[in-house]
Structure formats: structure tokens, C-alpha cells
Amino acid sequence: MSQNKKALFIIFGGTGDLAYRKLYPALYKLYKKNYLNENFAVIGTARREWSDSYYQEVVYDSIQDIKESDQEAKEFASHFRYQSHNVNDTENYISLLKLADQLDEKYDIEGNRIFYLSVSPSLFGTVSSHLRAENLITENGFNRLIIEKPFGTDFVNSNALNNDILESFTEEQIYRIDHYLGKEMIQMLLALRFGNPLFKQIWNKHFISNIQVTLAEDMGVEERGAYYEQSGALRDMVQNHVLQIVSLLYMNEPSSNDSKAILKAKVDALKNLKAVNQENINQNFVRGQYTTSKDNPDILDYVSEHEVDPESNVETFIAGKIESTHENWEGVPIYIRTGKRMKAKNTQINIVFKKDTMNFFSTEEVKENILSIHIGPNEGLSLQLNNKQIGHAFELEPIDLIFNPSADAPDDYERLILSALMGDKTNFVHWDELAESWKYIDSIREAWSKAESPLYLYEVNTNGPTEANELLENNNDYWVWS
Ligand code: BG6
């Protein structure tokens, strides 16, 4: 059976950074692998006045580092058209429809459309209602709407946003992106947990002591100060990527590997998160903000960044102790930590297993077994075991069993776009997950504000304020990565 997919992509935000850095290279990789071939076209739209030929040059330029040959890259870019567009103007949708129908016929696409919204969330409703009203949604093929984050700012706002979109598209047609769900090692979590009796049996409070999720970044907020002032680390990273990971770690085994069953297990895990309130917030969550240090005088404070309020109280770091009320997880926290301007870019999950009461060796000699899932920038798995030191003595030493996946594993956007082309929603965010995660995030914000939680400053190039370490030390735990 041919793997060639037929689709017309209409990208709102076609001149943007995300399209350039992620979407065009991802589409090109799918093209090289023959998932996209003769029967696809892309219309990029945005406010700017670009010509088709300029747009094609931009696309061509975006794949410079990965192109196989000049000719192939040009051939790929020839499938792209540009239309300058004001999202509020009905006339624009009428000409978009004309262009879409022409390309559909030219490339024999049979009515399959993917509308990709990489624009401000405040425009999601407007764009989707125009797409429906001006008949861009076809009768003969599939119609899917891919939406980039952020999906709202709190539960009430994202619910309203969702209802707006639902007037034009069904939940079945909506594909909400969390690019972490397209990462190899995140997808590997399900395989690891449910494909191995070894781990399946011990993935609970009897064997696991604690879990640690670190999403550390060495970069600052760059040019995104204005956005970040509204989001902070809580909305930017925790509401989506961190809580997705938490749900995959705490969820029970789904009844099958069908996307609905997986979704149900994830939503249940989110519903079971222990409530956060004014009384317990300061013991469980720490907020921080980066500040310059003597060793790094050239790196700005957060409050000196472009478009950031000099008095800003926004957190660029958050650490937390998340717990579940499910009986399988009593006493097993997931410590989370994410921040900008930390020591290094490092995303990893550490499963710290309990030490056993030993007869054979003394407990001091034995280290914890730790399963580490390295999500980025280097991908891999490692399992810390105790082994006999090589030599005459009979002493223990920790060793790591290491696995590194092949370097040419598909990247996140390539994988997610292909899933959308195939109609597989497993790795997209369903409204039910979004609703639960926003409710949890709202409760943290509310508790922070009622408890007037402090904002701890941390120097750039460190792993956040020391208060974040105390979250673990109070439980006799320690960060595995430091
Ligand atoms: C995005 C955030 O969702 O994820 C960014 O908006 C962050 O602030 C990025 O830098 C991190 O993604 P990754 O894949 O580089 O870990």
C-alpha cells in the first residue's frame, strides 16, 4: 500500500518563526520519506505582502541544512503558495478558497485539508468560524485543524476559546499540539511502562521512591518577553509539557492501546492530582526568577530583558512536589522543575527506586536503582544498577546500562504532522486533558496569590533557587541531576 498522503495545508502564521524553523523542515522530511509526494500543496498566509516566489525562497532557505539536492529542494518548494491575509476580512477567505480549490485540482488532493493555526489564540475562533462560513471545509475529504499552544490563559478562557472553535469544528477534527508528545523518548514511555513486565510490575508505591522531571533550559526569554510576562514558567511549561509527562508517569495501564483508552487513563491521572491550596502551596511549590551573577555579568536579569516590566514578579523557574491521591502512588511524589537560564539545556525524567532492606549487603553500600529517561538534547535511557567492582575485592559499585536511539529518529514536528495526516490523535491534546490541567494550574496561581508566595531570585547559570532543593531534602530526597 502506498504511504503517500494527499493533503492541502493552509498555514496561518506562514511567515512566522515556528513555520520556518519547524514546519517547513518537518514537511520536507515527510516529502523525502515519500509520505508527501505529488499530491500535496501548502498555502502560507499572514499579514505581510509576500509573493509566491519570495515565499518559495523562504521555504527553500529553511531546509538548507537538510536538503538532499538543490533540485529536490526546489521541487518541494514549488508546492508552496502565499496569500497575504487579514483574518477578519471575509474577502480574503473567498480568495483563499479559490486558491485552495485550484491547488486541490492541480495536485489531485481529493479535498483533504489541514488548517494549521500558528497565530495568537485570540484569533482561533475568528479563523475557524470564517473557514466554516466561507466553505473552506470540504465535503469530499478530511478536514483537520491543528492548533499551536498556548491554548488559553486559564480554564475559563480556554473553555471559551474551545467553545468558539467547536462551533466550526468537532473535537474529532481538532488536533492540539504539545510538541513534547512528538518526542521520541516521551512516546517511548508507554512502550517502556506497558511493554515490559519488569517495569510494569514495579511501577507503583511499593518499589518507586520518587520521580523527578526536569525541563531545564540555558536560554533566557530571548525576544519573547511580552509573551512571557503573561505566561511565566507555570503557563509556558508546566500547564502543558510537564503535566503531560506527569500524566504519562502516574496513569494506570489503559484498557487497550487505542487513543481513547490512553486518553481516559491520562485524564484520570490528572483528576487524581492532590489538590493545592493556600495552606500547602509554600511547602510544595517554589517560584524563582533569574538574576545576573558576578560570574556572568553579560547575561541580563529577567527584569532587564526586552519588553519585560522592570518590576516584574513573573516566575522564570518553578519547582514543585506533585502528588497523586491514587492508592498506587501514596507517598510517591513527582518532583518537577523547569526554568530559564539554568546551567544547561537538559530534559530528563528520573525514576528513583526504593532501597531494599538488605541482608547480603549493608544499605550504605547499595545505591538506589535509577531509571533515567533522557529526552533532550541527547536522547536515551540509562539504568543505574549495583554491580560487583571488577577485581579481587567483593565490593559494590554503581554502573549504568545505557541505550541511545539511532540518530535519525524523526523529530517532534515531523512525527506529529504525520500523525495528523494519518488521523491518529493519540499524541495530541484532547480537551478533557486540557480542562483538567488548566484547573490544576489555576489552583496553583490562586494559592500563590492568597498565600502571597515569595519569588526567590536565582543567579543565571545555576539550577534555580536553593529553596527548590529543600522540597526534596525535607523528604530525605535529592535531585539526581544537579
Ligand atoms: C515551548 C516554550 O513550549 O517549549 C518555550 O514555549 C521552551 O519557552 C520550549 O523554550 C522548550 O522546548 P524544547 O523542545 O526545546 O525542550
CSV table of C-alpha atoms and ligand atoms in Angstrom, one decimal:
chain,number,residue,atom,x,y,z
A,1,MET,CA,0.0,0.0,0.0
A,2,SER,CA,1.3,3.4,-0.9
A,3,GLN,CA,2.2,5.6,2.1
A,4,ASN,CA,1.7,8.7,0.0
A,5,LYS,CA,-0.7,11.1,1.7
A,6,LYS,CA,-2.9,13.6,0.0
A,7,ALA,CA,-3.4,16.9,1.7
A,8,LEU,CA,-3.5,20.7,1.3
A,9,PHE,CA,-2.0,22.5,4.2
A,10,ILE,CA,-3.2,26.0,5.0
A,11,ILE,CA,-0.8,27.6,7.5
A,12,PHE,CA,-2.0,30.7,9.3
A,13,GLY,CA,1.2,32.3,10.6
A,14,GLY,CA,3.1,31.2,7.5
A,15,THR,CA,5.7,34.0,7.8
A,16,GLY,CA,6.4,33.1,11.5
A,17,ASP,CA,9.4,31.7,13.2
A,18,LEU,CA,7.7,28.4,14.0
A,19,ALA,CA,6.8,27.7,10.4
A,20,TYR,CA,10.4,28.5,9.3
A,21,ARG,CA,12.2,26.5,12.0
A,22,LYS,CA,9.9,23.6,12.5
A,23,LEU,CA,7.0,23.2,10.0
A,24,TYR,CA,8.8,23.5,6.6
A,25,PRO,CA,11.7,21.3,7.6
A,26,ALA,CA,9.2,18.7,9.0
A,27,LEU,CA,7.2,18.8,5.8
A,28,TYR,CA,10.4,18.4,3.8
A,29,LYS,CA,11.4,15.3,5.8
A,30,LEU,CA,8.0,13.8,5.2
A,31,TYR,CA,8.5,14.6,1.5
A,32,LYS,CA,11.9,12.9,1.4
A,33,LYS,CA,10.4,9.8,3.0
A,34,ASN,CA,7.5,9.8,0.4
A,35,TYR,CA,4.7,10.4,2.9
A,36,LEU,CA,4.2,13.6,0.9
A,37,ASN,CA,4.8,13.3,-2.7
A,38,GLU,CA,3.0,14.6,-5.8
A,39,ASN,CA,-0.4,15.2,-4.0
A,40,PHE,CA,0.3,17.9,-1.6
A,41,ALA,CA,0.4,21.7,-1.5
A,42,VAL,CA,0.8,24.4,1.1
A,43,ILE,CA,-0.7,27.8,1.3
A,44,GLY,CA,1.1,30.1,3.7
A,45,THR,CA,-0.9,33.1,4.9
A,46,ALA,CA,-0.1,36.0,7.1
A,47,ARG,CA,-0.5,39.8,7.0
A,48,ARG,CA,2.8,40.5,5.3
A,49,GLU,CA,2.8,41.1,1.5
A,50,TRP,CA,4.9,38.3,0.1
A,51,SER,CA,4.9,36.9,-3.4
A,52,ASP,CA,4.8,33.2,-4.2
A,53,SER,CA,8.4,33.3,-5.4
A,54,TYR,CA,9.6,35.0,-2.2
A,55,TYR,CA,7.7,32.5,-0.1
A,56,GLN,CA,9.2,29.6,-2.0
A,57,GLU,CA,12.7,31.1,-1.4
A,58,VAL,CA,12.0,31.3,2.3
A,59,VAL,CA,10.9,27.7,2.3
A,60,TYR,CA,13.9,26.6,0.3
A,61,ASP,CA,16.1,28.5,2.7
A,62,SER,CA,14.5,26.8,5.7
A,63,ILE,CA,15.7,23.4,4.5
A,64,GLN,CA,19.2,24.3,3.5
A,65,ASP,CA,20.8,22.1,6.2
A,66,ILE,CA,18.8,19.0,5.4
A,67,LYS,CA,18.2,19.2,1.7
A,68,GLU,CA,19.3,16.2,-0.4
A,69,SER,CA,19.9,18.2,-3.6
A,70,ASP,CA,19.1,21.6,-4.9
A,71,GLN,CA,16.8,20.3,-7.4
A,72,GLU,CA,14.8,18.2,-4.9
A,73,ALA,CA,14.5,21.2,-2.5
A,74,LYS,CA,13.2,23.4,-5.3
A,75,GLU,CA,10.8,20.9,-6.5
A,76,PHE,CA,9.5,20.6,-2.9
A,77,ALA,CA,9.2,24.4,-2.5
A,78,SER,CA,7.3,24.6,-5.8
A,79,HIS,CA,4.3,23.1,-3.9
A,80,PHE,CA,4.0,26.3,-1.8
A,81,ARG,CA,1.9,29.4,-2.4
A,82,TYR,CA,1.4,32.5,-0.4
A,83,GLN,CA,-1.6,34.7,0.3
A,84,SER,CA,-1.4,37.8,2.3
A,85,HIS,CA,-4.4,37.7,4.6
A,86,ASN,CA,-6.3,39.7,7.2
A,87,VAL,CA,-8.0,37.1,9.3
A,88,ASN,CA,-11.0,39.4,9.9
A,89,ASP,CA,-11.7,40.1,6.3
A,90,THR,CA,-14.2,37.8,4.6
A,91,GLU,CA,-13.0,38.7,1.1
A,92,ASN,CA,-9.6,37.1,2.0
A,93,TYR,CA,-11.2,33.8,2.8
A,94,ILE,CA,-13.1,33.9,-0.5
A,95,SER,CA,-9.8,34.2,-2.4
A,96,LEU,CA,-8.2,31.6,-0.2
A,97,LEU,CA,-11.0,29.2,-1.1
A,98,LYS,CA,-10.3,29.9,-4.8
A,99,LEU,CA,-6.6,29.2,-4.4
A,100,ALA,CA,-7.3,26.1,-2.3
A,101,ASP,CA,-9.7,24.7,-4.9
A,102,GLN,CA,-7.2,25.3,-7.7
A,103,LEU,CA,-4.4,23.6,-5.9
A,104,ASP,CA,-6.6,20.8,-4.9
A,105,GLU,CA,-7.4,20.1,-8.6
A,106,LYS,CA,-3.8,20.7,-9.7
A,107,TYR,CA,-2.3,18.2,-7.3
A,108,ASP,CA,-5.3,15.8,-7.2
A,109,ILE,CA,-5.7,16.2,-3.4
A,110,GLU,CA,-9.3,15.0,-3.2
A,111,GLY,CA,-10.5,17.5,-0.6
A,112,ASN,CA,-8.2,16.7,2.3
A,113,ARG,CA,-7.3,19.8,4.2
A,114,ILE,CA,-5.2,20.5,7.2
A,115,PHE,CA,-5.7,24.0,8.6
A,116,TYR,CA,-2.7,24.9,10.8
A,117,LEU,CA,-3.2,27.8,13.3
A,118,SER,CA,0.2,29.2,14.4
A,119,VAL,CA,-1.3,32.5,15.4
A,120,SER,CA,-2.4,34.3,18.6
A,121,PRO,CA,-5.1,32.2,20.5
A,122,SER,CA,-7.4,35.2,20.3
A,123,LEU,CA,-7.7,34.6,16.6
A,124,PHE,CA,-8.5,30.8,16.8
A,125,GLY,CA,-12.3,31.5,17.0
A,126,THR,CA,-12.3,34.1,14.2
A,127,VAL,CA,-10.3,32.0,11.8
A,128,SER,CA,-12.2,28.8,12.4
A,129,SER,CA,-15.6,30.4,12.0
A,130,HIS,CA,-14.5,32.0,8.7
A,131,LEU,CA,-13.2,28.7,7.4
A,132,ARG,CA,-16.6,27.2,8.0
A,133,ALA,CA,-18.7,30.2,6.8
A,134,GLU,CA,-16.7,30.7,3.6
A,135,ASN,CA,-16.8,27.0,2.8
A,136,LEU,CA,-13.2,26.2,3.0
A,137,ILE,CA,-14.2,23.0,4.8
A,138,THR,CA,-14.7,20.3,2.1
A,139,GLU,CA,-17.3,17.7,1.8
A,140,ASN,CA,-15.3,15.1,0.0
A,141,GLY,CA,-12.1,14.8,2.1
A,142,PHE,CA,-10.9,15.1,5.7
A,143,ASN,CA,-10.7,18.5,7.4
A,144,ARG,CA,-8.4,18.8,10.4
A,145,LEU,CA,-7.5,21.8,12.5
A,146,ILE,CA,-4.1,21.8,14.1
A,147,ILE,CA,-3.6,24.4,16.9
A,148,GLU,CA,-0.4,25.5,18.5
A,149,LYS,CA,-0.1,26.4,22.1
A,150,PRO,CA,-0.8,28.5,24.2
A,151,PHE,CA,-4.4,27.3,24.4
A,152,GLY,CA,-5.8,30.0,26.6
A,153,THR,CA,-4.6,31.5,29.8
A,154,ASP,CA,-6.7,29.8,32.4
A,155,PHE,CA,-9.6,27.3,32.5
A,156,VAL,CA,-12.4,29.9,31.8
A,157,ASN,CA,-10.5,31.5,29.0
A,158,SER,CA,-9.5,28.2,27.3
A,159,ASN,CA,-13.1,26.9,27.7
A,160,ALA,CA,-14.4,29.9,25.9
A,161,LEU,CA,-11.8,29.5,23.2
A,162,ASN,CA,-12.7,25.9,22.8
A,163,ASN,CA,-16.4,26.6,22.6
A,164,ASP,CA,-15.7,29.1,19.8
A,165,ILE,CA,-13.8,26.6,17.8
A,166,LEU,CA,-16.4,23.9,18.4
A,167,GLU,CA,-18.9,26.0,16.6
A,168,SER,CA,-17.0,25.2,13.4
A,169,PHE,CA,-15.0,22.0,14.0
A,170,THR,CA,-15.8,18.9,16.0
A,171,GLU,CA,-13.4,17.7,18.8
A,172,GLU,CA,-12.6,14.8,16.4
A,173,GLN,CA,-11.2,17.3,13.9
A,174,ILE,CA,-9.2,19.3,16.4
A,175,TYR,CA,-5.5,18.5,16.8
A,176,ARG,CA,-4.0,20.5,19.7
A,177,ILE,CA,-0.2,20.4,19.6
A,178,ASP,CA,2.1,19.8,22.5
A,179,HIS,CA,5.4,19.2,20.8
A,180,TYR,CA,6.6,17.2,23.7
A,181,LEU,CA,4.2,14.4,22.7
A,182,GLY,CA,6.0,14.1,19.5
A,183,LYS,CA,9.4,13.5,21.1
A,184,GLU,CA,10.8,10.0,20.7
A,185,MET,CA,11.6,9.5,24.4
A,186,ILE,CA,8.2,10.7,25.6
A,187,GLN,CA,6.5,8.3,23.2
A,188,MET,CA,8.8,5.6,24.5
A,189,LEU,CA,7.4,6.0,28.0
A,190,LEU,CA,4.3,4.0,27.1
A,191,ALA,CA,6.4,1.2,25.5
A,192,LEU,CA,8.7,1.1,28.5
A,193,ARG,CA,5.9,1.1,31.1
A,194,PHE,CA,3.5,-1.3,29.4
A,195,GLY,CA,5.7,-3.4,27.1
A,196,ASN,CA,8.0,-4.7,29.9
A,197,PRO,CA,6.7,-7.0,32.6
A,198,LEU,CA,9.9,-6.0,34.5
A,199,PHE,CA,8.8,-2.3,34.8
A,200,LYS,CA,5.0,-2.9,34.8
A,201,GLN,CA,5.2,-4.9,38.0
A,202,ILE,CA,7.2,-2.4,39.9
A,203,TRP,CA,5.7,0.9,38.7
A,204,ASN,CA,4.0,1.8,42.0
A,205,LYS,CA,4.5,2.9,45.6
A,206,HIS,CA,5.9,-0.5,46.6
A,207,PHE,CA,9.0,-0.1,44.5
A,208,ILE,CA,9.3,3.6,43.5
A,209,SER,CA,10.6,6.1,46.0
A,210,ASN,CA,10.1,9.3,43.9
A,211,ILE,CA,10.1,10.5,40.4
A,212,GLN,CA,11.9,13.6,39.1
A,213,VAL,CA,11.0,15.6,36.0
A,214,THR,CA,13.5,18.3,34.9
A,215,LEU,CA,13.0,20.6,32.0
A,216,ALA,CA,16.0,22.9,32.3
A,217,GLU,CA,16.9,25.5,29.7
A,218,ASP,CA,20.1,27.6,29.5
A,219,MET,CA,18.4,30.2,27.3
A,220,GLY,CA,16.6,33.2,28.7
A,221,VAL,CA,13.3,34.6,27.3
A,222,GLU,CA,15.0,35.9,24.2
A,223,GLU,CA,12.6,38.0,22.1
A,224,ARG,CA,9.5,36.7,23.8
A,225,GLY,CA,9.5,39.0,26.8
A,226,ALA,CA,6.0,40.3,26.1
A,227,TYR,CA,4.5,36.8,25.8
A,228,TYR,CA,6.5,35.5,28.8
A,229,GLU,CA,5.2,38.3,31.0
A,230,GLN,CA,1.7,36.9,30.5
A,231,SER,CA,2.7,33.3,30.9
A,232,GLY,CA,5.6,32.7,33.2
A,233,ALA,CA,7.1,29.3,33.6
A,234,LEU,CA,3.8,27.9,35.1
A,235,ARG,CA,1.7,28.5,32.0
A,236,ASP,CA,4.6,28.2,29.5
A,237,MET,CA,5.9,24.8,30.5
A,238,VAL,CA,4.0,23.3,33.4
A,239,GLN,CA,0.4,23.5,32.2
A,240,ASN,CA,1.4,21.6,29.0
A,241,HIS,CA,4.7,19.7,28.8
A,242,VAL,CA,5.2,19.0,32.5
A,243,LEU,CA,1.6,17.9,33.2
A,244,GLN,CA,1.6,15.7,30.1
A,245,ILE,CA,4.7,13.9,31.4
A,246,VAL,CA,3.2,13.7,34.9
A,247,SER,CA,0.0,12.1,33.5
A,248,LEU,CA,2.0,9.6,31.5
A,249,LEU,CA,4.0,8.6,34.6
A,250,TYR,CA,1.1,8.3,37.0
A,251,MET,CA,-1.5,6.9,34.7
A,252,ASN,CA,-2.8,3.3,35.1
A,253,GLU,CA,-2.4,0.8,32.3
A,254,PRO,CA,-5.0,1.8,29.7
A,255,SER,CA,-7.5,-1.0,28.7
A,256,SER,CA,-6.0,-1.1,25.2
A,257,ASN,CA,-3.6,0.9,23.1
A,258,ASP,CA,-6.4,2.7,21.4
A,259,SER,CA,-6.1,6.5,21.7
A,260,LYS,CA,-9.4,6.8,23.6
A,261,ALA,CA,-8.3,4.3,26.2
A,262,ILE,CA,-5.0,6.1,26.6
A,263,LEU,CA,-6.7,9.4,26.9
A,264,LYS,CA,-9.0,8.1,29.6
A,265,ALA,CA,-6.1,6.8,31.7
A,266,LYS,CA,-4.3,10.2,31.3
A,267,VAL,CA,-7.3,12.2,32.3
A,268,ASP,CA,-7.9,10.0,35.3
A,269,ALA,CA,-4.3,10.6,36.4
A,270,LEU,CA,-4.8,14.3,36.2
A,271,LYS,CA,-8.0,14.2,38.1
A,272,ASN,CA,-6.2,12.3,40.9
A,273,LEU,CA,-3.6,15.0,41.5
A,274,LYS,CA,-3.6,16.1,45.1
A,275,ALA,CA,-5.3,19.5,45.5
A,276,VAL,CA,-3.1,22.5,46.0
A,277,ASN,CA,-4.3,25.3,48.3
A,278,GLN,CA,-3.3,28.3,50.3
A,279,GLU,CA,-2.2,26.2,53.2
A,280,ASN,CA,0.1,23.7,51.4
A,281,ILE,CA,1.3,25.7,48.5
A,282,ASN,CA,4.5,27.1,50.0
A,283,GLN,CA,5.6,23.6,51.2
A,284,ASN,CA,5.0,22.2,47.7
A,285,PHE,CA,5.9,24.8,45.1
A,286,VAL,CA,8.8,27.2,44.7
A,287,ARG,CA,8.8,30.1,42.3
A,288,GLY,CA,12.0,31.8,41.1
A,289,GLN,CA,13.3,34.4,38.8
A,290,TYR,CA,16.8,34.7,37.2
A,291,THR,CA,19.1,37.5,38.0
A,292,THR,CA,22.6,38.3,36.8
A,293,SER,CA,25.6,37.0,38.6
A,294,LYS,CA,29.2,38.2,39.1
A,295,ASP,CA,30.5,35.3,37.0
A,296,ASN,CA,28.2,36.1,34.1
A,297,PRO,CA,28.0,39.9,34.0
A,298,ASP,CA,26.9,39.8,30.3
A,299,ILE,CA,23.8,37.9,30.9
A,300,LEU,CA,20.8,40.1,31.8
A,301,ASP,CA,18.4,39.8,34.7
A,302,TYR,CA,15.0,38.7,33.7
A,303,VAL,CA,13.7,42.2,34.6
A,304,SER,CA,16.1,43.8,32.2
A,305,GLU,CA,15.0,41.7,29.2
A,306,HIS,CA,13.3,43.3,26.2
A,307,GLU,CA,9.6,44.0,26.8
A,308,VAL,CA,9.8,42.9,30.4
A,309,ASP,CA,8.4,45.1,33.2
A,310,PRO,CA,11.4,46.2,35.4
A,311,GLU,CA,9.2,45.5,38.4
A,312,SER,CA,8.1,42.1,37.1
A,313,ASN,CA,7.1,39.4,39.6
A,314,VAL,CA,6.8,36.7,36.9
A,315,GLU,CA,8.4,33.4,37.6
A,316,THR,CA,11.1,32.1,35.2
A,317,PHE,CA,11.6,29.0,37.3
A,318,ILE,CA,9.2,26.7,39.1
A,319,ALA,CA,9.8,23.6,41.2
A,320,GLY,CA,7.1,21.5,42.8
A,321,LYS,CA,6.2,18.4,44.6
A,322,ILE,CA,3.2,16.9,42.9
A,323,GLU,CA,1.3,14.0,44.5
A,324,SER,CA,-1.4,11.7,43.5
A,325,THR,CA,-4.4,10.6,45.6
A,326,HIS,CA,-4.5,7.2,43.8
A,327,GLU,CA,-3.7,4.3,46.1
A,328,ASN,CA,-0.9,3.0,43.8
A,329,TRP,CA,1.0,6.2,44.5
A,330,GLU,CA,0.6,7.0,48.1
A,331,GLY,CA,3.8,8.7,49.3
A,332,VAL,CA,5.5,8.8,45.8
A,333,PRO,CA,5.9,12.4,44.8
A,334,ILE,CA,6.8,13.6,41.3
A,335,TYR,CA,9.2,16.4,41.8
A,336,ILE,CA,9.1,18.8,38.9
A,337,ARG,CA,11.5,21.6,38.0
A,338,THR,CA,11.7,23.8,35.0
A,339,GLY,CA,13.3,27.2,34.3
A,340,LYS,CA,15.1,29.5,32.0
A,341,ARG,CA,18.8,30.4,32.3
A,342,MET,CA,19.7,27.3,34.2
A,343,LYS,CA,23.1,25.6,34.0
A,344,ALA,CA,22.4,23.6,30.8
A,345,LYS,CA,19.7,22.6,28.4
A,346,ASN,CA,18.6,19.3,29.9
A,347,THR,CA,15.3,17.5,29.8
A,348,GLN,CA,15.1,14.3,31.8
A,349,ILE,CA,13.0,12.0,33.9
A,350,ASN,CA,14.5,10.0,36.7
A,351,ILE,CA,12.6,7.2,38.4
A,352,VAL,CA,14.2,6.6,41.7
A,353,PHE,CA,13.5,3.1,43.1
A,354,LYS,CA,13.3,2.3,46.8
A,355,LYS,CA,16.3,0.9,48.6
A,356,ASP,CA,15.6,-2.6,49.9
A,357,THR,CA,16.3,-3.7,53.4
A,358,MET,CA,19.2,-5.9,52.8
A,359,ASN,CA,20.8,-8.8,54.5
A,360,PHE,CA,23.5,-9.5,52.0
A,361,PHE,CA,25.0,-6.0,51.7
A,362,SER,CA,24.7,-3.1,54.1
A,363,THR,CA,22.3,-0.4,53.0
A,364,GLU,CA,25.1,2.1,52.9
A,365,GLU,CA,26.9,0.1,50.2
A,366,VAL,CA,23.8,-0.1,48.0
A,367,LYS,CA,22.8,2.8,45.8
A,368,GLU,CA,19.3,3.3,44.6
A,369,ASN,CA,18.4,1.9,41.2
A,370,ILE,CA,17.6,4.8,39.0
A,371,LEU,CA,16.0,4.7,35.6
A,372,SER,CA,16.8,7.9,33.7
A,373,ILE,CA,14.9,8.8,30.5
A,374,HIS,CA,16.9,11.4,28.6
A,375,ILE,CA,14.5,13.4,26.5
A,376,GLY,CA,16.9,16.1,25.1
A,377,PRO,CA,19.2,17.4,23.8
A,378,ASN,CA,20.6,13.9,23.9
A,379,GLU,CA,18.1,11.1,23.8
A,380,GLY,CA,18.5,7.8,25.6
A,381,LEU,CA,17.8,5.6,28.6
A,382,SER,CA,20.1,4.6,31.4
A,383,LEU,CA,19.5,2.3,34.3
A,384,GLN,CA,21.7,2.6,37.3
A,385,LEU,CA,22.4,-0.8,38.9
A,386,ASN,CA,24.8,-2.0,41.6
A,387,ASN,CA,27.5,-4.3,40.3
A,388,LYS,CA,30.5,-6.0,41.8
A,389,GLN,CA,33.6,-4.0,41.4
A,390,ILE,CA,35.9,-5.7,39.0
A,391,GLY,CA,38.9,-7.1,40.9
A,392,HIS,CA,39.7,-9.2,43.9
A,393,ALA,CA,37.5,-7.5,46.5
A,394,PHE,CA,33.8,-8.1,46.8
A,395,GLU,CA,32.5,-4.6,46.8
A,396,LEU,CA,29.7,-2.9,45.0
A,397,GLU,CA,29.9,-0.1,42.6
A,398,PRO,CA,27.1,1.6,40.6
A,399,ILE,CA,27.1,1.0,36.8
A,400,ASP,CA,24.9,2.4,34.1
A,401,LEU,CA,23.2,0.3,31.4
A,402,ILE,CA,22.8,2.7,28.6
A,403,PHE,CA,20.7,2.8,25.4
A,404,ASN,CA,20.9,5.5,22.8
A,405,PRO,CA,18.3,5.5,20.0
A,406,SER,CA,19.5,5.9,16.4
A,407,ALA,CA,20.4,9.4,15.4
A,408,ASP,CA,17.9,9.6,12.5
A,409,ALA,CA,14.8,9.1,14.7
A,410,PRO,CA,12.1,11.5,13.3
A,411,ASP,CA,11.8,14.8,15.1
A,412,ASP,CA,8.8,16.0,17.1
A,413,TYR,CA,7.0,18.1,14.4
A,414,GLU,CA,7.7,15.6,11.7
A,415,ARG,CA,6.1,12.9,13.8
A,416,LEU,CA,3.1,15.0,14.8
A,417,ILE,CA,2.3,16.2,11.3
A,418,LEU,CA,2.4,12.7,10.0
A,419,SER,CA,0.1,11.6,12.8
A,420,ALA,CA,-2.3,14.4,11.9
A,421,LEU,CA,-2.1,13.3,8.2
A,422,MET,CA,-3.0,9.7,9.3
A,423,GLY,CA,-5.8,10.9,11.6
A,424,ASP,CA,-4.1,9.4,14.7
A,425,LYS,CA,-4.9,11.6,17.7
A,426,THR,CA,-3.0,9.7,20.4
A,427,ASN,CA,-0.3,12.3,20.6
A,428,PHE,CA,-2.5,15.4,20.5
A,429,VAL,CA,-4.0,17.0,23.5
A,430,HIS,CA,-7.7,16.4,24.0
A,431,TRP,CA,-10.0,19.0,25.5
A,432,ASP,CA,-10.6,16.8,28.6
A,433,GLU,CA,-6.8,16.8,29.4
A,434,LEU,CA,-6.6,20.5,28.8
A,435,ALA,CA,-9.5,21.2,31.0
A,436,GLU,CA,-8.0,19.2,33.9
A,437,SER,CA,-4.6,20.7,33.5
A,438,TRP,CA,-5.9,24.2,33.5
A,439,LYS,CA,-7.9,23.6,36.6
A,440,TYR,CA,-4.8,22.4,38.4
A,441,ILE,CA,-2.7,25.4,37.2
A,442,ASP,CA,-5.4,27.8,38.2
A,443,SER,CA,-5.4,26.3,41.7
A,444,ILE,CA,-1.6,26.9,41.9
A,445,ARG,CA,-2.0,30.5,40.8
A,446,GLU,CA,-4.8,31.1,43.2
A,447,ALA,CA,-2.9,29.6,46.1
A,448,TRP,CA,0.2,31.6,45.2
A,449,SER,CA,-1.8,34.8,45.3
A,450,LYS,CA,-3.6,34.1,48.5
A,451,ALA,CA,-0.5,32.9,50.3
A,452,GLU,CA,1.5,35.8,48.9
A,453,SER,CA,4.1,33.2,48.0
A,454,PRO,CA,7.7,34.6,47.7
A,455,LEU,CA,9.6,34.9,44.5
A,456,TYR,CA,13.2,33.7,45.0
A,457,LEU,CA,15.9,35.1,42.9
A,458,TYR,CA,18.5,32.7,41.4
A,459,GLU,CA,21.6,33.6,39.6
A,460,VAL,CA,21.8,32.7,36.0
A,461,ASN,CA,23.7,29.6,35.1
A,462,THR,CA,22.6,27.7,38.3
A,463,ASN,CA,19.9,25.2,38.8
A,464,GLY,CA,17.4,27.6,40.4
A,465,PRO,CA,17.0,28.8,44.0
A,466,THR,CA,18.2,26.6,46.8
A,467,GLU,CA,14.6,26.5,48.1
A,468,ALA,CA,13.9,24.1,45.3
A,469,ASN,CA,16.4,21.6,46.8
A,470,GLU,CA,14.7,21.9,50.1
A,471,LEU,CA,11.5,20.5,48.6
A,472,LEU,CA,13.3,17.2,48.3
A,473,GLU,CA,15.6,17.4,51.3
A,474,ASN,CA,12.6,17.8,53.6
A,475,ASN,CA,11.7,14.3,52.4
A,476,ASN,CA,15.3,13.0,52.5
A,477,ASP,CA,15.4,13.0,48.7
A,478,TYR,CA,17.9,14.8,46.4
A,479,TRP,CA,17.9,15.8,42.8
A,480,VAL,CA,19.6,13.2,40.7
A,481,TRP,CA,20.6,15.7,38.1
A,482,SER,CA,22.3,18.8,39.5
B,1,BG6,C1,7.9,25.8,24.4
B,1,BG6,C2,8.1,27.0,25.3
B,1,BG6,O1,6.7,25.3,24.5
B,1,BG6,O2,8.9,24.8,24.8
B,1,BG6,C3,9.5,27.6,25.3
B,1,BG6,O3,7.1,28.0,24.9
B,1,BG6,C4,10.5,26.5,25.6
B,1,BG6,O4,9.6,28.6,26.2
B,1,BG6,C5,10.3,25.3,24.7
B,1,BG6,O5,11.8,27.0,25.3
B,1,BG6,C6,11.1,24.1,25.1
B,1,BG6,O6,11.0,23.1,24.1
B,1,BG6,P1,12.2,22.1,23.9
B,1,BG6,O7,11.7,21.1,22.9
B,1,BG6,O8,13.4,22.9,23.4
B,1,BG6,O9,12.5,21.4,25.2
